XYZ file of C-alpha atoms in Angstrom:
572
model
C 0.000 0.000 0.000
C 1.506 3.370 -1.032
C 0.529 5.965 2.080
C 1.101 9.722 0.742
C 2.881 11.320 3.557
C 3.249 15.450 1.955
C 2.822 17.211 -1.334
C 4.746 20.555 -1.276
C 5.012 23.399 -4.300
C 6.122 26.782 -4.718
C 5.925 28.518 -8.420
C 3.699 26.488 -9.926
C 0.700 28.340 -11.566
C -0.404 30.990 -9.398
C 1.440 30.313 -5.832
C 4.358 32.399 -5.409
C 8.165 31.659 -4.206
C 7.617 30.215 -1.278
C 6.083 26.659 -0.456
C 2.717 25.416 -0.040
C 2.296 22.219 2.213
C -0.492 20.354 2.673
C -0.053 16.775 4.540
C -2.148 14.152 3.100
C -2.343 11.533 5.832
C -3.341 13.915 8.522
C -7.366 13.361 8.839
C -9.838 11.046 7.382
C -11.641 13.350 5.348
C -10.694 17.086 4.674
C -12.737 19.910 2.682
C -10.651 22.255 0.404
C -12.246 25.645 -0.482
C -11.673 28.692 -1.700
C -12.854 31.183 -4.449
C -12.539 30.597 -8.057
C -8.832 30.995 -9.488
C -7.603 30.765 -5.518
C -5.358 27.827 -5.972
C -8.029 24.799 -4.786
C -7.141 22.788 -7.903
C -3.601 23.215 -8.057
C -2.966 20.190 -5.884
C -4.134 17.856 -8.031
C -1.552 19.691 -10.693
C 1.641 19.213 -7.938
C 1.008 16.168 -7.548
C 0.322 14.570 -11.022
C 3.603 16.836 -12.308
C 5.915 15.342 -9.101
C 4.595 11.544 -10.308
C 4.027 11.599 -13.862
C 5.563 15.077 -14.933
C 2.278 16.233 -16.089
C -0.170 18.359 -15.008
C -3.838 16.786 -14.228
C -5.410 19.873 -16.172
C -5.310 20.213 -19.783
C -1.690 22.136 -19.273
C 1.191 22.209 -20.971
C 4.048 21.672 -19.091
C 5.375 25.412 -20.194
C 2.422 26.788 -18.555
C 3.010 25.029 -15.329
C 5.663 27.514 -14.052
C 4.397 30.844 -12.760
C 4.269 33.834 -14.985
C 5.082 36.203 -12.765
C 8.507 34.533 -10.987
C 9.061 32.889 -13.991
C 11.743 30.047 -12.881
C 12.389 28.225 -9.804
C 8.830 25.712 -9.624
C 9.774 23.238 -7.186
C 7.879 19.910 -6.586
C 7.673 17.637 -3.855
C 5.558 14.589 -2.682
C 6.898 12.093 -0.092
C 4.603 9.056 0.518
C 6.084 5.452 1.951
C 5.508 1.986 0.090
C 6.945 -1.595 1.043
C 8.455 -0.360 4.311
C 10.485 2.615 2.517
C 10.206 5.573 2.016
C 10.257 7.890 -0.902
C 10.962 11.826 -2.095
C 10.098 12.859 -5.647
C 11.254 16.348 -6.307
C 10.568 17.710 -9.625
C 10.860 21.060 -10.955
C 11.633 23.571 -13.987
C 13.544 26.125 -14.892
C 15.717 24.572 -14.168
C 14.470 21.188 -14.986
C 15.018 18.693 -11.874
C 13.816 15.141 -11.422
C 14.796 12.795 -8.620
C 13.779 10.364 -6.630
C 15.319 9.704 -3.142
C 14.775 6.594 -1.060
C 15.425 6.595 2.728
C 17.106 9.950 2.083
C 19.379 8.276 -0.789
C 19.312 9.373 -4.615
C 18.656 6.669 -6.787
C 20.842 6.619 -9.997
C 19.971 9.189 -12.786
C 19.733 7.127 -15.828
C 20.631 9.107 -18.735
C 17.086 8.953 -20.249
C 14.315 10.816 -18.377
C 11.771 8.384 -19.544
C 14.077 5.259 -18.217
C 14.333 6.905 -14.996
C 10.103 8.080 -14.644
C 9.532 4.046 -15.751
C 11.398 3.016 -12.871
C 8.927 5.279 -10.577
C 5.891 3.721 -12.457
C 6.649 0.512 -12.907
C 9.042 0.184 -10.040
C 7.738 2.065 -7.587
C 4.352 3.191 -7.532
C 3.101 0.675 -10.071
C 0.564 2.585 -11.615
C 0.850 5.067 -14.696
C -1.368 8.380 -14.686
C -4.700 6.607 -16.439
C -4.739 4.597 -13.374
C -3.718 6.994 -10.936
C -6.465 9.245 -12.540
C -9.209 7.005 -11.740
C -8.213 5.323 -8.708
C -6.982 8.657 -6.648
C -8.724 11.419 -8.010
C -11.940 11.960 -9.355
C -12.220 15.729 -10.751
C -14.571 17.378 -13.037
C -11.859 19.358 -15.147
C -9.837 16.797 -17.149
C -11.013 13.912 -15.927
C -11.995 11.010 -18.075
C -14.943 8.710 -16.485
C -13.926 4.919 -16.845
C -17.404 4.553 -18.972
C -16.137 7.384 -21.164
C -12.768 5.737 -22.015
C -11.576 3.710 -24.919
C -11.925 -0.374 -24.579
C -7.696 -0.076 -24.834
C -7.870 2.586 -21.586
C -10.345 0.209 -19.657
C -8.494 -2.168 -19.897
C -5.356 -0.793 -19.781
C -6.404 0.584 -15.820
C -8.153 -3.000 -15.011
C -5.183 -4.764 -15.798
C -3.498 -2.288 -13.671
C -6.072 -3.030 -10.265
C -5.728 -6.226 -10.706
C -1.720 -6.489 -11.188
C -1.923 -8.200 -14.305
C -0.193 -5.628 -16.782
C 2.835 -8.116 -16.089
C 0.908 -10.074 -18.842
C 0.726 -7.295 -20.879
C 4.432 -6.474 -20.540
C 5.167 -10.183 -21.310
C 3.116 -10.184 -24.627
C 5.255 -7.144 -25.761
C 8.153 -9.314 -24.911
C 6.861 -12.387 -27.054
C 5.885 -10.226 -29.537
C 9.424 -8.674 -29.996
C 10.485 -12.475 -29.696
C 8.178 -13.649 -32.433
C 9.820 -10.617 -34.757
C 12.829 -11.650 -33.859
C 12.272 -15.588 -34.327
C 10.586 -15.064 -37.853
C 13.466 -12.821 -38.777
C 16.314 -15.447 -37.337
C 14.155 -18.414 -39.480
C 14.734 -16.300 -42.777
C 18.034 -15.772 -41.877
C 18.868 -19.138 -41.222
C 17.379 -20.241 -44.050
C 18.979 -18.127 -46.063
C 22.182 -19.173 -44.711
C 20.823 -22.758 -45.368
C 20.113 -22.512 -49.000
C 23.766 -20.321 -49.315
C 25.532 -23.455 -47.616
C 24.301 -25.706 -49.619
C 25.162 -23.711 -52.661
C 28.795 -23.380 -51.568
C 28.694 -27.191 -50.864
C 27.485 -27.599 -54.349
C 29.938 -25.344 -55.574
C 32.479 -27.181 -53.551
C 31.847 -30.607 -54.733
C 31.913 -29.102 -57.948
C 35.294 -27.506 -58.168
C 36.854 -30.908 -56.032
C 35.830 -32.804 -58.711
C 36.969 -29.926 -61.209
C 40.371 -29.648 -59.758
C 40.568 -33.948 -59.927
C 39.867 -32.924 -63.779
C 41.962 -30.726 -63.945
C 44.610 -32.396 -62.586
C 44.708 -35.395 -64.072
C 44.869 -33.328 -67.901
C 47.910 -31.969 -66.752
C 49.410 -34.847 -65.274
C 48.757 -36.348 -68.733
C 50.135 -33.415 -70.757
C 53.201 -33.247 -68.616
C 54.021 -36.968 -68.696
C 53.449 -36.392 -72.820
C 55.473 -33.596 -72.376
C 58.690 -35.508 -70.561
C 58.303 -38.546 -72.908
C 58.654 -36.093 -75.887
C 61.832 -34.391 -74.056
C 63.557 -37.511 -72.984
C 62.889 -38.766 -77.089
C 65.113 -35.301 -77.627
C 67.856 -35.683 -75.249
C 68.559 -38.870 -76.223
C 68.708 -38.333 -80.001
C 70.882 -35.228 -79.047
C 73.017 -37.588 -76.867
C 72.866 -40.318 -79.900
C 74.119 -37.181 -82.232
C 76.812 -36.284 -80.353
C 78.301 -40.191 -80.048
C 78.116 -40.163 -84.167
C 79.639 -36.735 -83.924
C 82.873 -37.543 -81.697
C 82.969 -40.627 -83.606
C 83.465 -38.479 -86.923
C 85.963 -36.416 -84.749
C 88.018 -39.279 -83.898
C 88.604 -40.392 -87.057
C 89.586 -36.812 -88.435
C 91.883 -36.456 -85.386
C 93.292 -39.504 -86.636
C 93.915 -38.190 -89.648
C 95.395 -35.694 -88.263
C 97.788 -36.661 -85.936
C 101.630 -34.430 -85.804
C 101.528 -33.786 -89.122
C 100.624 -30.130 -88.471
C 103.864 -30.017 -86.831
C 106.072 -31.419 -88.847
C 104.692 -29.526 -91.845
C 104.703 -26.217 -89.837
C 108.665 -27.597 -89.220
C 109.208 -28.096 -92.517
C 107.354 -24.957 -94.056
C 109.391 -23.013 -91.934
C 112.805 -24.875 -93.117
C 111.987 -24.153 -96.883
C 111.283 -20.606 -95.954
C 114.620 -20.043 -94.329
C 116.160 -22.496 -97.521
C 114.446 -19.987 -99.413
C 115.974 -17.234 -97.870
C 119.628 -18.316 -98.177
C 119.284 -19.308 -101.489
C 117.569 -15.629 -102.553
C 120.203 -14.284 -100.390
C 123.492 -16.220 -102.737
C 121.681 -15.099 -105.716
C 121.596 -11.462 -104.728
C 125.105 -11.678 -103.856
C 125.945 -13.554 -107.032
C 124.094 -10.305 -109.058
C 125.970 -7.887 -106.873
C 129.274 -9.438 -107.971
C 128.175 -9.380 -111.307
C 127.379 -5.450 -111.056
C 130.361 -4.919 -109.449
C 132.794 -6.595 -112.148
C 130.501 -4.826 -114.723
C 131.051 -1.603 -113.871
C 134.255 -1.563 -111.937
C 137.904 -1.729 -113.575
C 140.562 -1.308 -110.631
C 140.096 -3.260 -107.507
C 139.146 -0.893 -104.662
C 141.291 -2.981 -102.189
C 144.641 -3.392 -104.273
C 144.020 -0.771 -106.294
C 145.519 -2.899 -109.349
C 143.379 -3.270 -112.074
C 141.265 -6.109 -113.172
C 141.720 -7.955 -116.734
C 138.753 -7.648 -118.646
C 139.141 -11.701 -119.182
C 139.283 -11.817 -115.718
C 136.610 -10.019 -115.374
C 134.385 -12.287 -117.572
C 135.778 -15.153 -115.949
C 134.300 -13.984 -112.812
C 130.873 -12.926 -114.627
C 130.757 -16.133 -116.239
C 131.411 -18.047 -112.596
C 128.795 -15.866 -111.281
C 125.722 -16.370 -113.749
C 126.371 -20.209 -113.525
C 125.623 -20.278 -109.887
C 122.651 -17.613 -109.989
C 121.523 -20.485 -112.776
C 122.596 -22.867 -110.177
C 120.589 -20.878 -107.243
C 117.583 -20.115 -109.366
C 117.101 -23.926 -110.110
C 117.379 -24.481 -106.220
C 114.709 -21.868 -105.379
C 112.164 -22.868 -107.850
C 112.621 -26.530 -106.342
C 112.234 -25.516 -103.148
C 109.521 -22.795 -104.099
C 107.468 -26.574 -105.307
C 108.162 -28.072 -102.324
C 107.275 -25.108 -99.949
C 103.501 -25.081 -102.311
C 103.185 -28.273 -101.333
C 103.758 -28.182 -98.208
C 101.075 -25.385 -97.728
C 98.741 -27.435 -99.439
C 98.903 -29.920 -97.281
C 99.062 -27.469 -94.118
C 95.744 -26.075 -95.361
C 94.430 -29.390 -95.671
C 94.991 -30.266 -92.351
C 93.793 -26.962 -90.946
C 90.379 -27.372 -92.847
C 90.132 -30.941 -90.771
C 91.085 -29.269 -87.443
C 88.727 -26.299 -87.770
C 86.030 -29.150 -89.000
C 86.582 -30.977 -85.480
C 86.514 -27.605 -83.587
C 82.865 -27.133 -85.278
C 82.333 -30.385 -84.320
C 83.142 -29.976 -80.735
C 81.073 -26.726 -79.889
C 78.075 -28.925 -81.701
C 78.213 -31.075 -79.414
C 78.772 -28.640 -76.443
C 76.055 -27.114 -77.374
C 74.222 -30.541 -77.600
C 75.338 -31.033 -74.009
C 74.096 -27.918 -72.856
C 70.258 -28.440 -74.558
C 70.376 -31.773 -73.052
C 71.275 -30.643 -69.215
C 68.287 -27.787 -69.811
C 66.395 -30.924 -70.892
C 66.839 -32.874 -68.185
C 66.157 -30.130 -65.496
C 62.971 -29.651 -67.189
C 62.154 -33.113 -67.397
C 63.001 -32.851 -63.202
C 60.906 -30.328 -62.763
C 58.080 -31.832 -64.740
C 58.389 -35.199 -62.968
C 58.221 -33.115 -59.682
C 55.313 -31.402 -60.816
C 53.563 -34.738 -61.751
C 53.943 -35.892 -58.052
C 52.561 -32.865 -56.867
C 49.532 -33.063 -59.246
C 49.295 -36.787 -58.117
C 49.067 -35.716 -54.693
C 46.857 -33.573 -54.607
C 44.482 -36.017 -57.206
C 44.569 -38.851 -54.290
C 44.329 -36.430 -51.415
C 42.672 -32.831 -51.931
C 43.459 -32.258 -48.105
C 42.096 -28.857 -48.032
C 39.459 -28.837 -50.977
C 38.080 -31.307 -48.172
C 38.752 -30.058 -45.039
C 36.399 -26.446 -46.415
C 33.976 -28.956 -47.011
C 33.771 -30.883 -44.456
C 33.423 -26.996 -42.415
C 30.689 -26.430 -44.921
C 29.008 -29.671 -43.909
C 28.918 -29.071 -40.168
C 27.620 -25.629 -40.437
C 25.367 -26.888 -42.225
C 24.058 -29.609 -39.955
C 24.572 -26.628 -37.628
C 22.055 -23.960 -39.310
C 20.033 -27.007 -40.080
C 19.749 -27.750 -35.873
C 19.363 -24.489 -34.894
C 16.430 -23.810 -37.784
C 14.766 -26.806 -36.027
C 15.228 -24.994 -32.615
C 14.185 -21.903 -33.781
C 10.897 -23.685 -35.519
C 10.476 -25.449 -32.131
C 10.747 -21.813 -30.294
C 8.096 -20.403 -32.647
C 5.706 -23.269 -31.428
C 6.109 -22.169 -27.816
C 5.938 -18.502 -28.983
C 2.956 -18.230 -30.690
C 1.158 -20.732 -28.112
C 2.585 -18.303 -25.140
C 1.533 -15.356 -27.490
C -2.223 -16.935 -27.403
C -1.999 -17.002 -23.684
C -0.988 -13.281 -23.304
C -3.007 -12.160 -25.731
C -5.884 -9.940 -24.958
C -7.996 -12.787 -25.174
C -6.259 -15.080 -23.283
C -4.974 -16.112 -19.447
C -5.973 -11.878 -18.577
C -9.522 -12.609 -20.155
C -9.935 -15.573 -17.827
C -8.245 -13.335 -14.612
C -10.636 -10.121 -15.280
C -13.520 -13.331 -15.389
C -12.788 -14.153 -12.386
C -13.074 -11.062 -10.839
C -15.697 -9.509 -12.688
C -18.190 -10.952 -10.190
C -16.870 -9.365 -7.627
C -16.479 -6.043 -9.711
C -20.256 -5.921 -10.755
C -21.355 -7.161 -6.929
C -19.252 -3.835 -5.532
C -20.577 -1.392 -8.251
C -24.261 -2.165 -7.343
C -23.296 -2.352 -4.212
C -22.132 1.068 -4.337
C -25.185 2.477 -6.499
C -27.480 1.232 -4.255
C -25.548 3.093 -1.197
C -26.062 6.320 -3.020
C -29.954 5.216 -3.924
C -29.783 4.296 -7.872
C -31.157 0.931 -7.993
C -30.230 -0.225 -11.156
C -28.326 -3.791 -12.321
C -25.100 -2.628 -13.658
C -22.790 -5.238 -15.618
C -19.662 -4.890 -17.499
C -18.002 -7.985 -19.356
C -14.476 -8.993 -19.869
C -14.318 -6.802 -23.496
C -15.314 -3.968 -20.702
C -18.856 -3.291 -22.543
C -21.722 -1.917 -19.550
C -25.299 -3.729 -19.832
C -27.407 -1.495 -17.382
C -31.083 -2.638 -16.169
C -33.440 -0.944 -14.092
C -35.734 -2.604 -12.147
C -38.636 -3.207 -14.900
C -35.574 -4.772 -16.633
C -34.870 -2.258 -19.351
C -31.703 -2.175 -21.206
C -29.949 1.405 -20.894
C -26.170 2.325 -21.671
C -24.139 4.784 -19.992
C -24.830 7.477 -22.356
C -28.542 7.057 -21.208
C -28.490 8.388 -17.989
C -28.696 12.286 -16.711
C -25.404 13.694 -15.737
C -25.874 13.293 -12.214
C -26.638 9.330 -12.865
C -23.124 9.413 -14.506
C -21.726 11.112 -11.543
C -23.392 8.036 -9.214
C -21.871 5.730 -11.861
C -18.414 7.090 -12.040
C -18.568 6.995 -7.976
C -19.377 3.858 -8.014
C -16.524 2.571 -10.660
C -14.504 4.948 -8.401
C -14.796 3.162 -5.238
C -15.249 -0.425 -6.977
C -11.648 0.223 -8.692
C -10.407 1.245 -5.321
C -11.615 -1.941 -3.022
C -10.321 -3.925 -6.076
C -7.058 -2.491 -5.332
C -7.310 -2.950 -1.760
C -7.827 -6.715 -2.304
C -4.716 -7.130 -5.069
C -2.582 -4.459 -2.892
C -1.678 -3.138 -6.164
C -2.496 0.143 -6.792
C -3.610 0.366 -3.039
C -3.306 4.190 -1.458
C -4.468 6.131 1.356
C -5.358 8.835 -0.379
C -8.620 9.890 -2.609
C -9.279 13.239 -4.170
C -12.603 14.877 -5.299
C -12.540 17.778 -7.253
C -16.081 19.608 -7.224
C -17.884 16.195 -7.387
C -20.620 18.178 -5.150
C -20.885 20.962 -7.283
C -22.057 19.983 -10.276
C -24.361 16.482 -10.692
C -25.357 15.119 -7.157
C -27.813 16.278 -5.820
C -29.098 16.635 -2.293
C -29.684 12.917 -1.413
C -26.782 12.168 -3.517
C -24.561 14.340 -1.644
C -25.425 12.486 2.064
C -25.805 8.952 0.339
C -21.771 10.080 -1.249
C -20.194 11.762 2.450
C -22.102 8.263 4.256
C -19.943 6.265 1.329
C -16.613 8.124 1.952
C -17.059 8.360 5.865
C -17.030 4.317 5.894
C -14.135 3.897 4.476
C -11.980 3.548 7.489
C -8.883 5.348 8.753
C -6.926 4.272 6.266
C -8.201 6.218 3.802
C -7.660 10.162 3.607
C -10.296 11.778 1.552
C -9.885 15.441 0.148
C -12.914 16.723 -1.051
C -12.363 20.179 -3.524
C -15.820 21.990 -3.524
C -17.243 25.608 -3.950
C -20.263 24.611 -1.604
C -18.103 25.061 1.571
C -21.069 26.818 3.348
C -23.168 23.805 3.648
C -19.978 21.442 4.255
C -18.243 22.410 7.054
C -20.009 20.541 9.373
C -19.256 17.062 7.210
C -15.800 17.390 7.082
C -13.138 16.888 10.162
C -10.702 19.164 8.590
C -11.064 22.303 6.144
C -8.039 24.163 4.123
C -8.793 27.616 2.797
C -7.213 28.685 -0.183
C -7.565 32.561 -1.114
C -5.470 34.719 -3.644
C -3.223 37.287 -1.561
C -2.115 39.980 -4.716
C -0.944 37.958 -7.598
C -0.330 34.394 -5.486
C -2.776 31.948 -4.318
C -1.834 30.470 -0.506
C -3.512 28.635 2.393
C -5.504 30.927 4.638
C -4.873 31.039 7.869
């Protein structure tokens, strides 16, 4: 049970900067008055701004401060609940919202709407429809229960009887049922891409075995064709040094001993030219010399011829020699060139088969490389290691998606049957049933204690069926306005024993804002202050009414409120 202890406000619509107390659990029942515009009303403002952060009046929260100070509005309500007890102090300009328990400030979330769901749903357990019908009754913005939309009824029944819970918990499954259908399309999206990439897979294992294998068999074409090479190249070069061996045989030192002997000739040659120039130089000399240059004697003519004579035979002599050895020096060159056409013809022989060598080592390394390559390629046709490790990954996410689809179906089951439960139609249709009994025993109850005698009924889709006594159907909007007024009573103090019994919404306090002065009339009035006067100690009534001349005597307590200047306050 939540027992309102104080409500306290100072710059809030007409009261000035200082702070206006009144303390709720001081009497039973209590009569506010005062003249129009005087302030009477402005406590059901402070405290539905303190709770909920909005005034009870149709007034924007702008309007709330006071014109005339214009900053500083200050809110406070302390009230205990579950053995604690609790300080809301809100205010603007500047804006202020906490909440203190035992004297300790709870944690500001950072969200102002996070932190005034923890005092709803937390705390007082009750939002502002339900604190709007179960606390105060007023004739300026209130909305009767009858008058409210089937969502609002129920909404503030579910709310009495503590079973929003459900309500909350359907939002939950709800969000849960989004979130399951949208996990089942994703997983079976992921499904239908697994087993595409599996396809895929198998597909390039068995592509890469293809594949494989034609080069294994181009390769091993490949070597056969080079080994066919380097062996006819090796083959070539055995007829080749075959071919040299016999011209080296031919060969042999004869280059030598012709190079020996071609250089003999030439110096032969030489000698011989040499005795024939001599010879001719004699010759000139006798010729064209008569004394000796030695003796000085001359020299015979006969002698002279003698010694030409002498000299022409052996020039003759010489000249025979040269042109024999001339013959012999040809020939020798001959066969010099011979030979040196042979030895260049081996040396062409010899870098043939060099280079023969040299295409059959680049031969061989390729055919190495090849044959290394074909093992590879073999390997990896008998045992695609990793091709099959990806797809045996492939394959247990599969199975993996495929289990946790199968959850996820199973989860949907138990969502949409928990969903049918919460619904509006299900486990809270059959709580309200229960209770509705009860609910349409205390409303008649109640209209009979303010003498209208009529059989009120509401079902569990919150629809009214109202009989009077000759058993004619009427609906809500049938009835006078003060008939409503008895009605809304009625609901009033049904939705407030309901609370009682659930300790839900449960409070000490109730406040009625000009009920008197508009619908009830006379009888109605005394039938009403018998009503509120039985409801025990626990309950502290306020009653907000211009008629304070002909209720003074009802009421244990009475606040004035009167406008001093510009500012409303509490007389004294």
């Amino acid at each position: 049970m939540i027992i309102f202890r104080f409500v306290r406000w100072k710059n809030l619509l007409s009261t000035g900067n200082y702070f206006t107390e009144i303390k709720l659990d001081n009497n039973q029942n209590t009569l506010v008055v005062g003249e129009n515009g005087s302030g009477k009303s402005t406590m059901l403002d402070a405290l539905c701004f303190a709770l909920f952060g909005k005034a009870f009046r149709n007034i924007n929260k702008p309007n709330l401060l006071n014109s005339i100070n214009g900053k500083d509005c200050v809110v406070e309500v302390e009230f205990d609940s579950n053995n604690k007890s609790y300080k809301i102090i809100r205010g603007i300009k500047p804006n202020k919202f906490e909440i203190y328990c035992n004297g300790v400030l709870l944690n500001q979330d950072a969200a102002a709407k996070d932190y005034q769901d923890i005092l709803e749903n937390q705390i007082l357990k009750l939002n502002f429809k339900s604190f709007t019908q179960v606390v105060i009754l007023g004739s300026a913005s209130f909305v009767p229960f009858m008058q409210l939309s089937a969502a609002d009824r129920r909404a503030i029944i579910e709310d009495l009887l503590d079973i929003q819970i459900f309500s909350t918990m359907n939002g939950v499954v709800k969000d849960k049922v989004s979130q399951n259908k949208q996990s089942l399309t994703e997983v079976k999206y992921n499904i239908s891409l697994l087993e595409e990439k599996i396809k895929m897979q198998l597909e390039s294992i068995e592509d890469h075995k293809k594949h494989n294998e034609q080069e294994i068999k181009k390769k091993k074409l490949e070597v056969t064709k080079s080994k066919k090479q380097a062996k006819k190249l090796t083959d070539d070069n055995v007829l080749i040094q075959k071919h040299i061996d016999v011209l080296t045989s031919k060969v042999g030192d004869k280059k030598d001993k012709l190079d020996k002997k071609s250089k003999s000739l030439f110096q032969i040659k030489g000698k011989i030219q040499t005795n024939i120039n001599r010879h001719q130089k004699d010759i000139e000399f006798y010729e064209n010399n008569h004394d000796c240059p030695t003796c000085k004697q001359s020299i015979t003519p006969e002698w002279k011829q003698s010694q030409v004579d002498e000299k022409n035979t052996k020039i003759d002599t010489q000249k025979t020699n040269l042109e024999e050895v001339e013959v012999e020096l040809t020939k020798v060159n001959t066969e010099i060139e011979s030979i040196t056409n042979i030895i260049n013809h081996i040396a062409s022989h010899q870098n043939e088969i060099t280079k023969n060598n040299a295409t059959v080592t680049a031969i061989n390394s390729y055919i190495n490389k090849a044959v290394k390559e074909i093992n590879e390629l073999s390997t990896k046709v008998s045992s695609t290691t990793q091709d099959n490790e990806k797809l045996s990954l492939l394959k247990t996410e599969l199975s993996n998606s495929e289990l946790e689809y199968q959850t996820l179906l199973v989860d949907k089951q138990y969502l949409e049957y928990a969903g049918t439960l919460l619904k509006d139609g299900g486990i809270k249709t059959r709580i309200i049933k229960q209770y509705l009994p009860i609910m349409n025993k205390l409303i008649n109850k109640y209209l009979s204690a303010m003498d209208f005698f009529v059989n009120f009924n509401i079902d569990e889709n919150f629809n009214e069926t109202i009989k009077s006594r000759y058993r004619d159907e009427f609906g809500y909007a049938n009835f006078s306005e003060g008939e409503k007024m008895r009605i809304d009573l009625a609901l009033l103090f049904t939705w407030r024993q309901i609370a009682k019994l659930k300790n839900s919404t449960n409070t000490n306090l109730l406040i009625l804002d000009e009920v008197f002065d508009s619908s009830l009339d006379t009888v109605g009035t005394e039938e009403f202050l018998k009503l509120i006067n039985e409801m025990g100690h626990e309950t502290n009534v306020f009653v907000i009414s211009h008629k304070g001349d002909q209720l003074f005597d009802k009421f244990r307590s009475v606040i004035r409120f009167e406008k001093k200047g510009n500012f409303s306050r509490i007389a004294k």
